Structures are given as C-alpha cells and as structure tokens.
Short mmCIF file of C-alpha atoms in Angstrom, two decimals:
data_model
loop_
_atom_site.label_atom_id
_atom_site.label_comp_id
_atom_site.label_asym_id
_atom_site.label_seq_id
_atom_site.Cartn_x
_atom_site.Cartn_y
_atom_site.Cartn_z
CA MET A 221 0.00 -0.03 0.05
CA SER A 222 1.38 3.43 -0.97
CA ALA A 223 2.34 6.03 1.63
CA VAL A 224 -0.46 8.23 0.20
CA LYS A 225 -3.20 5.59 0.75
CA LYS A 226 -1.94 4.84 4.26
CA THR A 227 -1.99 8.46 5.24
CA ALA A 228 -5.60 8.83 3.82
CA LEU A 229 -6.85 5.76 5.80
CA THR A 230 -5.30 7.01 8.90
CA VAL A 231 -6.98 10.39 8.65
CA LEU A 232 -10.37 8.70 7.82
CA ALA A 233 -10.11 6.39 10.87
CA ALA A 234 -9.18 9.26 13.16
CA ALA A 235 -12.26 11.16 11.94
CA LEU A 236 -14.58 8.20 12.42
CA LEU A 237 -13.19 6.94 15.79
CA PRO A 238 -14.89 9.71 18.05
CA ALA A 239 -18.16 9.28 16.29
CA LEU A 240 -18.14 5.44 16.76
CA SER A 241 -17.01 5.75 20.49
CA ALA A 242 -19.93 8.14 21.22
CA ALA A 243 -22.65 6.11 19.53
CA PRO A 244 -25.23 4.82 22.05
CA ALA A 245 -26.01 1.15 22.55
CA ALA A 246 -29.50 1.75 21.20
CA ALA A 247 -30.63 4.09 18.44
CA ALA A 248 -31.31 7.62 19.68
CA PRO A 249 -34.82 8.91 19.21
CA ALA A 250 -35.39 11.01 16.08
CA ALA A 251 -35.04 14.72 16.35
CA ASP A 252 -38.70 15.12 15.28
CA ASP A 253 -40.07 12.62 17.86
CA PRO A 254 -43.13 14.41 19.55
CA LYS A 255 -42.77 15.53 23.02
CA PRO A 256 -45.51 15.73 25.71
CA PRO A 257 -46.89 19.14 26.44
CA ALA A 258 -45.20 21.01 29.35
CA ASN A 259 -48.57 21.33 31.02
CA MET A 260 -51.36 18.86 30.69
CA SER A 261 -54.72 18.36 32.35
CA ARG A 262 -54.70 18.24 36.21
CA ILE A 263 -57.77 16.14 36.52
CA GLY A 264 -57.08 13.41 39.10
CA GLY A 265 -54.12 15.32 40.62
CA ALA A 266 -51.62 17.94 39.86
CA ALA A 267 -48.74 15.61 39.33
CA LEU A 268 -50.65 14.05 36.54
CA GLY A 269 -50.35 17.29 34.58
CA LEU A 270 -46.54 17.15 34.57
CA PRO A 271 -44.51 15.58 31.74
CA GLY A 272 -42.48 12.50 32.51
CA THR A 273 -42.78 9.66 35.06
CA GLN A 274 -44.64 10.21 38.26
CA VAL A 275 -44.06 7.80 41.17
CA LYS A 276 -43.51 8.01 44.94
CA LEU A 277 -41.75 4.95 46.19
CA GLY A 278 -41.97 3.89 49.73
CA ALA A 279 -40.00 1.44 51.89
CA GLY A 280 -39.63 -1.82 50.16
CA ALA A 281 -41.17 -0.71 46.87
CA PRO A 282 -39.55 -2.07 43.75
CA VAL A 283 -38.22 0.33 41.21
CA LEU A 284 -40.23 0.72 37.99
CA PRO A 285 -39.32 -1.61 35.09
CA LYS A 286 -36.50 -0.35 32.96
CA ASP A 287 -37.80 -1.62 29.63
CA LEU A 288 -40.70 0.85 29.18
CA SER A 289 -40.98 2.87 25.95
CA GLY A 290 -44.60 3.78 25.83
CA ARG A 291 -45.23 7.50 25.13
CA SER A 292 -47.86 7.33 27.97
CA TRP A 293 -48.89 4.79 30.51
CA ILE A 294 -50.63 4.43 33.84
CA VAL A 295 -51.02 1.88 36.74
CA ALA A 296 -54.02 2.26 38.88
CA ASP A 297 -55.86 0.30 41.63
CA ALA A 298 -59.19 -0.57 40.09
CA GLU A 299 -61.07 -0.59 43.41
CA THR A 300 -59.73 2.49 45.14
CA GLY A 301 -59.00 4.48 41.97
CA ASP A 302 -55.53 5.33 43.27
CA ILE A 303 -52.91 5.91 40.53
CA LEU A 304 -49.78 4.04 41.62
CA ALA A 305 -47.56 5.48 38.90
CA SER A 306 -47.87 7.22 35.54
CA HIS A 307 -45.99 8.56 32.60
CA ASN A 308 -47.42 11.47 30.69
CA ALA A 309 -50.89 10.39 31.87
CA HIS A 310 -52.84 13.16 30.24
CA TRP A 311 -50.94 13.29 26.88
CA ARG A 312 -53.60 13.47 24.14
CA LEU A 313 -52.71 10.77 21.62
CA ALA A 314 -54.55 8.75 19.03
CA PRO A 315 -56.31 5.84 20.85
CA ALA A 316 -56.88 3.33 18.00
CA SER A 317 -59.36 0.66 19.03
CA THR A 318 -59.08 1.12 22.70
CA LEU A 319 -61.68 3.92 22.00
CA LYS A 320 -64.10 0.95 21.57
CA MET A 321 -64.24 0.77 25.34
CA LEU A 322 -66.05 4.14 25.35
CA PHE A 323 -68.18 2.91 22.46
CA ALA A 324 -69.17 -0.17 24.43
CA ASP A 325 -69.74 1.70 27.69
CA THR A 326 -72.03 4.16 25.82
CA VAL A 327 -74.03 1.88 23.52
CA LEU A 328 -73.96 -1.58 25.19
CA PRO A 329 -76.79 -0.77 27.64
CA LYS A 330 -79.12 0.46 24.90
CA PHE A 331 -80.16 -2.95 23.30
CA PRO A 332 -81.01 -6.34 24.89
CA LYS A 333 -78.50 -9.04 23.74
CA THR A 334 -81.37 -11.13 22.26
CA GLN A 335 -82.45 -8.35 19.88
CA THR A 336 -81.75 -9.15 16.23
CA HIS A 337 -80.99 -6.89 13.34
CA LYS A 338 -80.90 -7.48 9.54
CA VAL A 339 -77.79 -5.73 8.14
CA ALA A 340 -78.49 -3.26 5.34
CA ASP A 341 -75.82 -2.10 2.85
CA SER A 342 -75.83 1.35 4.37
CA ASP A 343 -74.91 -0.10 7.84
CA LEU A 344 -71.41 -0.86 6.58
CA ALA A 345 -70.75 2.36 4.64
CA GLY A 346 -68.02 4.69 5.60
CA MET A 347 -65.58 2.20 7.20
CA GLY A 348 -61.93 3.15 6.80
CA ASP A 349 -59.59 1.34 4.52
CA GLY A 350 -57.86 -1.60 6.09
CA SER A 351 -60.43 -1.71 9.02
CA SER A 352 -60.37 -4.69 11.31
CA LEU A 353 -63.48 -6.85 10.56
CA VAL A 354 -65.26 -9.71 12.10
CA GLY A 355 -66.95 -10.68 8.83
CA ILE A 356 -70.50 -9.38 8.91
CA LYS A 357 -72.44 -9.69 5.63
CA GLU A 358 -75.21 -7.56 4.24
CA LYS A 359 -78.64 -8.87 4.21
CA LEU A 360 -77.88 -11.46 7.04
CA THR A 361 -79.35 -11.14 10.53
CA TYR A 362 -77.30 -10.98 13.69
CA SER A 363 -78.18 -10.86 17.33
CA VAL A 364 -76.86 -7.95 19.47
CA HIS A 365 -74.89 -10.60 21.40
CA ASP A 366 -73.22 -11.64 18.03
CA LEU A 367 -72.33 -8.03 17.32
CA TRP A 368 -70.79 -7.41 20.74
CA LEU A 369 -68.68 -10.54 20.39
CA GLY A 370 -67.50 -9.06 17.11
CA VAL A 371 -66.55 -5.76 18.80
CA PHE A 372 -64.81 -7.21 21.80
CA LEU A 373 -63.08 -10.21 20.34
CA ARG A 374 -62.18 -9.21 16.81
CA SER A 375 -62.27 -5.45 17.33
CA GLY A 376 -64.52 -5.46 14.25
CA ASN A 377 -65.31 -2.01 12.82
CA ASP A 378 -68.17 -3.72 10.79
CA ALA A 379 -69.81 -4.70 14.17
CA VAL A 380 -69.29 -1.14 15.46
CA HIS A 381 -70.89 0.45 12.35
CA VAL A 382 -73.94 -1.93 12.50
CA LEU A 383 -74.52 -1.17 16.21
CA SER A 384 -74.06 2.52 15.44
CA ALA A 385 -76.71 2.23 12.77
CA MET A 386 -79.03 0.63 15.22
CA ASN A 387 -78.35 3.61 17.49
CA GLY A 388 -79.30 6.21 15.02
CA GLY A 389 -76.20 6.47 12.92
CA VAL A 390 -72.50 7.18 13.21
CA ALA A 391 -72.96 10.92 13.79
CA LYS A 392 -75.35 10.33 16.62
CA THR A 393 -73.24 7.68 18.14
CA VAL A 394 -70.09 9.85 18.09
CA THR A 395 -72.11 12.64 19.83
CA ASP A 396 -73.44 10.16 22.43
CA MET A 397 -69.82 8.94 23.08
CA GLN A 398 -68.52 12.44 23.53
CA GLN A 399 -71.23 13.27 25.96
CA HIS A 400 -70.45 10.15 27.93
CA ALA A 401 -66.74 10.85 27.95
CA ASP A 402 -67.56 14.42 29.30
CA GLU A 403 -69.71 12.91 32.00
CA LEU A 404 -66.90 10.61 33.13
CA GLN A 405 -64.57 13.63 33.23
CA ALA A 406 -62.54 12.11 30.44
CA LEU A 407 -61.67 15.64 29.19
CA ASP A 408 -58.73 14.59 27.13
CA THR A 409 -60.89 12.74 24.74
CA HIS A 410 -62.26 14.04 21.40
CA VAL A 411 -64.30 11.50 19.45
CA MET A 412 -64.44 11.64 15.67
CA SER A 413 -65.22 7.95 14.90
CA PRO A 414 -67.00 5.27 16.96
CA ASP A 415 -64.49 2.54 16.12
CA GLY A 416 -61.19 4.36 16.95
CA TYR A 417 -60.04 4.39 13.34
CA ASP A 418 -57.63 7.24 12.80
CA ALA A 419 -59.33 10.46 12.14
CA PRO A 420 -58.11 14.08 12.29
CA GLY A 421 -58.54 15.49 15.80
CA GLN A 422 -59.41 12.12 17.42
CA VAL A 423 -57.48 11.86 20.71
CA SER A 424 -57.69 10.39 24.13
CA SER A 425 -55.17 9.68 26.93
CA ALA A 426 -54.00 6.84 29.12
CA TYR A 427 -55.89 8.46 31.95
CA ASP A 428 -59.12 8.63 29.97
CA LEU A 429 -58.84 5.10 28.61
CA THR A 430 -58.39 3.81 32.16
CA LEU A 431 -61.56 5.77 33.23
CA PHE A 432 -63.45 4.00 30.32
CA ALA A 433 -62.26 0.62 31.41
CA ARG A 434 -63.06 1.07 35.02
CA ASN A 435 -66.54 2.40 34.26
CA GLY A 436 -67.22 -0.34 31.69
CA MET A 437 -66.22 -3.08 34.10
CA GLN A 438 -69.04 -2.08 36.28
CA LYS A 439 -71.35 -3.69 33.75
CA LYS A 440 -71.76 -7.45 33.82
CA ASP A 441 -72.14 -7.76 29.97
CA PHE A 442 -69.08 -5.62 29.43
CA ARG A 443 -67.03 -7.80 31.80
CA GLU A 444 -68.03 -10.95 30.21
CA TYR A 445 -67.36 -9.85 26.66
CA ALA A 446 -64.02 -8.38 27.68
CA ALA A 447 -63.00 -11.63 29.32
CA THR A 448 -64.04 -13.93 26.45
CA ALA A 449 -61.16 -15.54 24.75
CA ASP A 450 -62.98 -17.28 21.86
CA ALA A 451 -66.53 -17.81 20.46
CA GLN A 452 -68.44 -19.03 17.49
CA PHE A 453 -69.67 -16.32 15.15
CA PRO A 454 -72.51 -16.61 12.56
CA GLY A 455 -71.52 -17.27 9.06
CA VAL A 456 -73.44 -17.72 5.76
CA GLN A 457 -77.00 -18.99 5.64
CA LYS A 458 -77.70 -21.55 2.99
CA LYS A 459 -81.42 -22.27 2.16
CA GLY A 460 -82.82 -25.26 4.04
CA LYS A 461 -79.73 -25.76 6.20
CA LYS A 462 -78.56 -24.68 9.66
CA ARG A 463 -76.59 -21.52 9.59
CA GLU A 464 -72.90 -22.00 9.52
CA THR A 465 -70.58 -20.59 12.19
CA PHE A 466 -66.88 -19.88 12.40
CA GLY A 467 -64.45 -19.46 15.25
CA ILE A 468 -63.21 -16.07 16.40
CA GLN A 469 -60.50 -15.36 18.94
CA ASN A 470 -59.91 -12.34 21.08
CA THR A 471 -57.15 -10.08 19.79
CA ASN A 472 -56.03 -9.35 23.39
CA ARG A 473 -52.93 -11.57 23.48
CA LEU A 474 -52.42 -11.19 27.23
CA LEU A 475 -55.82 -12.84 27.49
CA THR A 476 -55.30 -15.66 24.88
CA GLY A 477 -51.61 -16.27 25.03
CA ALA A 478 -51.52 -16.16 21.15
CA ASP A 479 -48.56 -15.24 18.86
CA GLY A 480 -45.90 -16.03 21.41
CA VAL A 481 -47.21 -13.66 24.09
CA THR A 482 -47.53 -15.33 27.45
CA GLN A 483 -51.05 -15.28 28.93
CA TYR A 484 -51.08 -13.02 32.01
CA PRO A 485 -52.34 -14.73 35.10
CA GLY A 486 -55.56 -13.20 36.41
CA ILE A 487 -56.13 -11.16 33.27
CA ALA A 488 -59.73 -10.09 32.69
CA GLY A 489 -59.59 -7.95 29.49
CA VAL A 490 -60.06 -5.25 28.39
CA LYS A 491 -59.07 -3.85 24.94
CA ASN A 492 -56.17 -3.50 22.50
CA GLY A 493 -55.78 -1.40 19.39
CA ASN A 494 -53.34 -0.71 16.58
CA THR A 495 -53.30 1.88 13.79
CA THR A 496 -50.72 3.65 11.73
CA HIS A 497 -51.17 6.89 13.58
CA ALA A 498 -51.81 5.61 17.02
CA GLY A 499 -49.21 2.79 17.05
CA ALA A 500 -50.12 0.01 19.46
CA THR A 501 -52.40 0.73 22.47
CA PHE A 502 -53.68 -1.40 25.29
CA THR A 503 -55.71 -1.22 28.43
CA GLY A 504 -55.91 -4.26 30.71
CA VAL A 505 -57.31 -5.36 34.04
CA ALA A 506 -56.01 -8.15 36.27
CA GLU A 507 -56.49 -9.61 39.66
CA ARG A 508 -53.92 -11.14 42.07
CA ASN A 509 -54.38 -11.99 45.73
CA GLY A 510 -57.43 -9.99 46.00
CA HIS A 511 -55.94 -6.81 44.44
CA VAL A 512 -57.19 -5.60 41.08
CA LEU A 513 -55.17 -3.36 38.85
CA LEU A 514 -55.79 -1.41 35.62
CA VAL A 515 -52.89 -0.64 33.30
CA THR A 516 -52.85 1.48 30.06
CA VAL A 517 -49.92 1.70 27.66
CA MET A 518 -50.01 3.94 24.59
CA ASN A 519 -47.65 3.81 21.54
CA PRO A 520 -44.41 2.04 22.79
CA SER A 521 -41.47 2.78 20.54
CA SER A 522 -39.54 -0.34 21.42
CA HIS A 523 -38.73 -2.80 18.64
CA GLU A 524 -39.50 -5.68 20.90
CA SER A 525 -42.14 -7.99 19.51
CA HIS A 526 -45.57 -7.20 20.90
CA ALA A 527 -44.08 -4.53 23.09
CA VAL A 528 -47.46 -3.06 24.22
CA TYR A 529 -48.36 -6.35 25.90
CA LYS A 530 -45.04 -7.06 27.38
CA GLU A 531 -44.70 -3.55 28.75
CA ALA A 532 -48.25 -3.73 30.20
CA ALA A 533 -47.36 -7.07 31.85
CA ARG A 534 -44.18 -5.57 33.40
CA LEU A 535 -46.19 -2.77 34.80
CA LEU A 536 -48.86 -5.09 36.24
CA ASP A 537 -46.08 -7.10 37.89
CA TRP A 538 -44.68 -3.95 39.31
CA GLY A 539 -47.99 -2.69 40.47
CA PHE A 540 -48.83 -5.98 42.34
CA ALA A 541 -45.45 -6.01 43.95
CA SER A 542 -45.88 -2.39 44.99
CA THR A 543 -49.26 -2.67 46.71
CA GLY A 544 -49.10 -0.67 50.00
CA LYS A 545 -45.54 0.44 49.28
CA VAL A 546 -46.15 3.54 47.18
CA THR A 547 -47.89 6.82 47.78
CA PRO A 548 -50.49 7.44 45.08
CA VAL A 549 -49.66 10.22 42.58
CA GLY A 550 -53.29 10.91 41.73
CA GLU A 551 -56.65 9.26 41.40
CA LEU A 552 -59.30 8.21 38.80
CA VAL A 553 -62.09 10.67 39.36
CA ALA A 554 -65.74 9.83 39.71
CA PRO A 555 -68.35 10.87 37.05
CA LYS A 556 -69.65 14.45 37.19
CA SER A 557 -73.14 13.17 38.26
CA ALA A 558 -71.73 11.44 41.28
CA GLN A 559 -72.68 12.97 44.54
CA THR A 560 -70.89 13.12 47.89
CA GLY A 561 -72.03 11.76 51.23
CA PRO A 562 -75.51 11.92 52.87
CA SER A 563 -75.88 15.71 52.18
CA SER A 564 -75.88 14.93 48.39
CA THR A 565 -73.47 17.86 47.75
CA PRO A 566 -71.63 17.70 44.45
CA ALA A 567 -68.37 15.76 44.30
CA PRO A 568 -65.05 17.73 43.94
CA GLN A 569 -64.30 18.38 40.32
CA ASP A 570 -61.28 20.67 40.52
CA GLY A 571 -59.01 17.92 39.28
CA LYS A 572 -56.49 18.52 42.13
CA GLY A 573 -56.63 14.92 43.38
CA LYS A 574 -58.29 15.80 46.80
CA LYS A 575 -60.19 12.82 48.13
CA GLY A 576 -63.45 13.26 50.00
CA PRO A 577 -66.12 10.89 51.49
CA ALA A 578 -67.65 8.16 49.57
CA THR A 579 -69.35 9.25 46.35
CA THR A 580 -72.74 7.92 45.26
CA ALA A 581 -75.42 8.53 42.66
CA ALA A 582 -78.70 7.23 41.71
CA VAL A 583 -78.88 4.14 39.62
CA THR A 584 -81.54 1.99 37.89
CA GLY A 585 -80.54 -1.24 39.72
CA ASP A 586 -79.79 -2.80 36.37
CA ASP A 587 -76.19 -4.10 36.09
CA SER A 588 -76.13 -3.32 32.46
CA SER A 589 -77.27 0.26 32.80
CA SER A 590 -75.38 3.17 31.33
CA GLY A 591 -72.28 4.47 33.05
CA ILE A 592 -73.98 7.81 33.24
CA GLY A 593 -75.50 7.83 36.69
CA ILE A 594 -73.80 4.50 37.75
CA ALA A 595 -73.26 4.61 41.47
CA LEU A 596 -69.65 3.88 42.21
CA ALA A 597 -68.49 4.84 45.66
CA ILE A 598 -65.05 4.44 47.02
CA THR A 599 -64.40 4.28 50.82
CA GLY A 600 -61.80 2.29 52.71
CA GLY A 601 -60.86 0.49 49.53
CA LEU A 602 -64.37 -1.00 49.04
CA LEU A 603 -66.75 -0.67 46.01
CA ILE A 604 -70.10 0.62 47.30
CA VAL A 605 -73.10 0.71 44.85
CA LEU A 606 -76.30 2.50 45.75
CA ALA A 607 -79.26 0.63 44.35
CA ALA A 608 -82.85 1.24 45.43
CA GLY A 609 -81.60 2.99 48.57
CA VAL A 610 -79.41 0.10 49.70
CA PHE A 611 -75.60 0.02 49.80
CA LEU A 612 -74.22 -3.24 48.44
CA VAL A 613 -70.61 -3.84 49.38
CA ASN A 614 -68.24 -5.82 47.20
CA ARG A 615 -64.89 -6.48 48.61
CA LYS A 616 -63.42 -7.51 45.27
CA TRP A 617 -63.77 -6.13 41.71
CA PRO A 618 -66.65 -8.07 40.20
CA LEU A 619 -64.74 -10.23 37.69
CA PRO A 620 -66.72 -12.90 35.70
CA ASP A 621 -66.41 -16.48 36.84
CA LEU A 622 -64.64 -17.48 33.61
CA VAL A 623 -61.80 -15.11 34.43
CA ARG A 624 -61.53 -16.25 38.03
CA ARG A 625 -60.83 -19.79 36.67
CA LEU A 626 -57.72 -18.58 34.86
CA PRO A 627 -54.37 -19.60 36.44
CA ARG A 628 -53.00 -17.15 38.96
CA ARG A 629 -49.52 -16.35 40.20
#
C-alpha cells in the first residue's frame, strides 16, 4: 500500500473513531419525535399534569421496570382509584381501537342481547380502508350478542358500524360517546369515529382510557365480553340448512396467550388497538391475591415483538409488587353526576386529586345500565353501589367467573 493511501486511511479512521465511540447502545430517538406538552390536564391530581414519570416509592417498593418505551402509561388500583404510577398520563394521543371501550360503555346498555338486526348495505358504509373486521355480511341477521362478540373479540369495525346504525347512525353515536366521555370527566378525549379508526382530531389519553375501562367493568355484559377468549360467530345462511358458524379469537394476546405472548395470570380484558397513527395501544385489568389493577400503555417505541403487551405485563407485575408500598400520585375521578355523602353535595371536580367521602349517585339497579348515573362509591378500599336506597358492598372487583378460573401467580 502506498504512503499516500496509508495516510488517507489514517485520517479517515481518526475522523470516524470519536463518532463510533460516542454512539449509544440503542438508536437515539429521532429529532422530530413528538414531546409531551409541558402542562397537561390536572384532572385526578396536579402531578398527572406534569410531563415524564410520576411515582412516589416507599420503603420496600420495587423500582419501575427499565424496559418501558410507551409515550404514555398508567397503573391504577381498580377498586380505590389510586394511581400508583404514571408517565405522561394526560398526553392526548390517538387511541386506536381502545376507544371501543368508550363505544361499548356508551351503547351496550341500549339494546338487549337477544335483539336481532338484519344488516343493510348502508350499515357498513364509511368504514376506513384496512379496518379490522369480524366478517359481517349485508342482508344477514345477527343478534346484538353476536355483534358485541365481534366488537370485543375481533375489534370489528363492521360490528361497530352496525350497532351505530341501530343507535341512530355514526354521527349520533359519536355525539353520544362524546357526551359520555364528558360525564366521566374524560376531558382529554375528542371523538371523531366510533370505532377508533384514525381521524383528524381524534385523541384520548392513558388516563381517559383507564376511566373508560373502570366504568365499563361495572357492567356485567361488558366484563363478560371483555374476558371472552374465543367464540363462534354466525356465517353464511344456506337455504334449508342450519346456519354456519366460524371461530373467532380475542385479539387481546395477554388474554389468549396467542402469537408467542404469555397469557397474563388473572387477566380479565379489556381492549387493545393498533393503527398507523396511534401505534399500539392497550388497556388491561388483572387480579392477584385480592388486588385488582388497571394498566394502560400507549404507543411504545420499542422494537420488541408485541411490546405493548409485554410492557403492560411488566407494569402489572410492578403494581402488584408495589401494593401498599407507594404513595399514590393521583386518582381516577368519579363521574360528574356522582354525589358526595349523605348531604348529596356535588363531588369535587377541581382535578387537584383531593379525596373526599364516599361518592354515590342514583342508579336504575340494572347491572347493564349506562355508566351515566352509575353509582360507584369508594371508601376504605371498598366498592359501594347504591341501588334502590341500599348499599351493596363488594370487597373484590366483580370479575366474571370464567376469568376467576384462569391460572394465577
């Protein structure tokens, strides 16, 4: 090699060496990665309005998992409403199909599961390209029960649109959902489509999605659909023959253990989602040793396979290990219509995380009634429901029997 070439290589190596030495082990985030707002909503507590991770570890509390890449996440006690830890809890992000929890909480109480509906061509109009589908066909008849299986198990936008048509149309359903979100004090949420399909201006937050899940899980039908791993769905109808069916499986991999994701012990739902704009989103509820936790993860950036489920599982593990060892950083607030104590004075709504006496509100006594007016009261870690003037105390979150039969840690 000539002296000139050797000199050139030496200069090149000297120029590259500092850059190679400074390179991080993992790729640095792109310069245009979005950042959370400096100030976000304070609903549920002042700390929740701050960007970054919020946690107050006590004696013996484990540190948070290191492998967390979600733009936003939250871990909450489902019964008390205490938020054990959060990260950008009120960052308004695209929700994908986790918004179907709000759709279900809003529309599910309106129709008995035995009601049937013959699908018209117009019922399936307006679905976004590449929508997730359960396989509903025009001119065939489905029960409301069938349609909700399609929503919860297959995240079927076709099932959402049929139920929306039954509810008076997509526009009315969007309005109903927005009103219900406002009633739940889910003020980060702006609804543009009932199915969570990407739409300009459609946003929610980890905080709001957790509110939707918590409120939905007060309803027996919601709990059972969310916990159903697989079912048979109606297929084609041939003249003179029994209608065919085909199997469907829940897309929540922590529930089913599908695609290499380990089933999470004690999991009871609730909903996952994934779109181009939203990335992967997930809200789950699980029970262990009498404690019930809710976790939401939005848009992890990790290249780990099925990162949204694995990060949710790590947060659940941390939450169960941290029970009684952390100071809550906020709380899941009660609906606006909830009332406080025997004097029936309005519940605090200043969003500063101040806890008061048990909150109650009038209810119909029907377990499948709307979340608007549902009486959920928290006192001493107990769920108290006011029905016909009688307090009913449940020491455990009311998980369906099929969930309680799942293996536990």
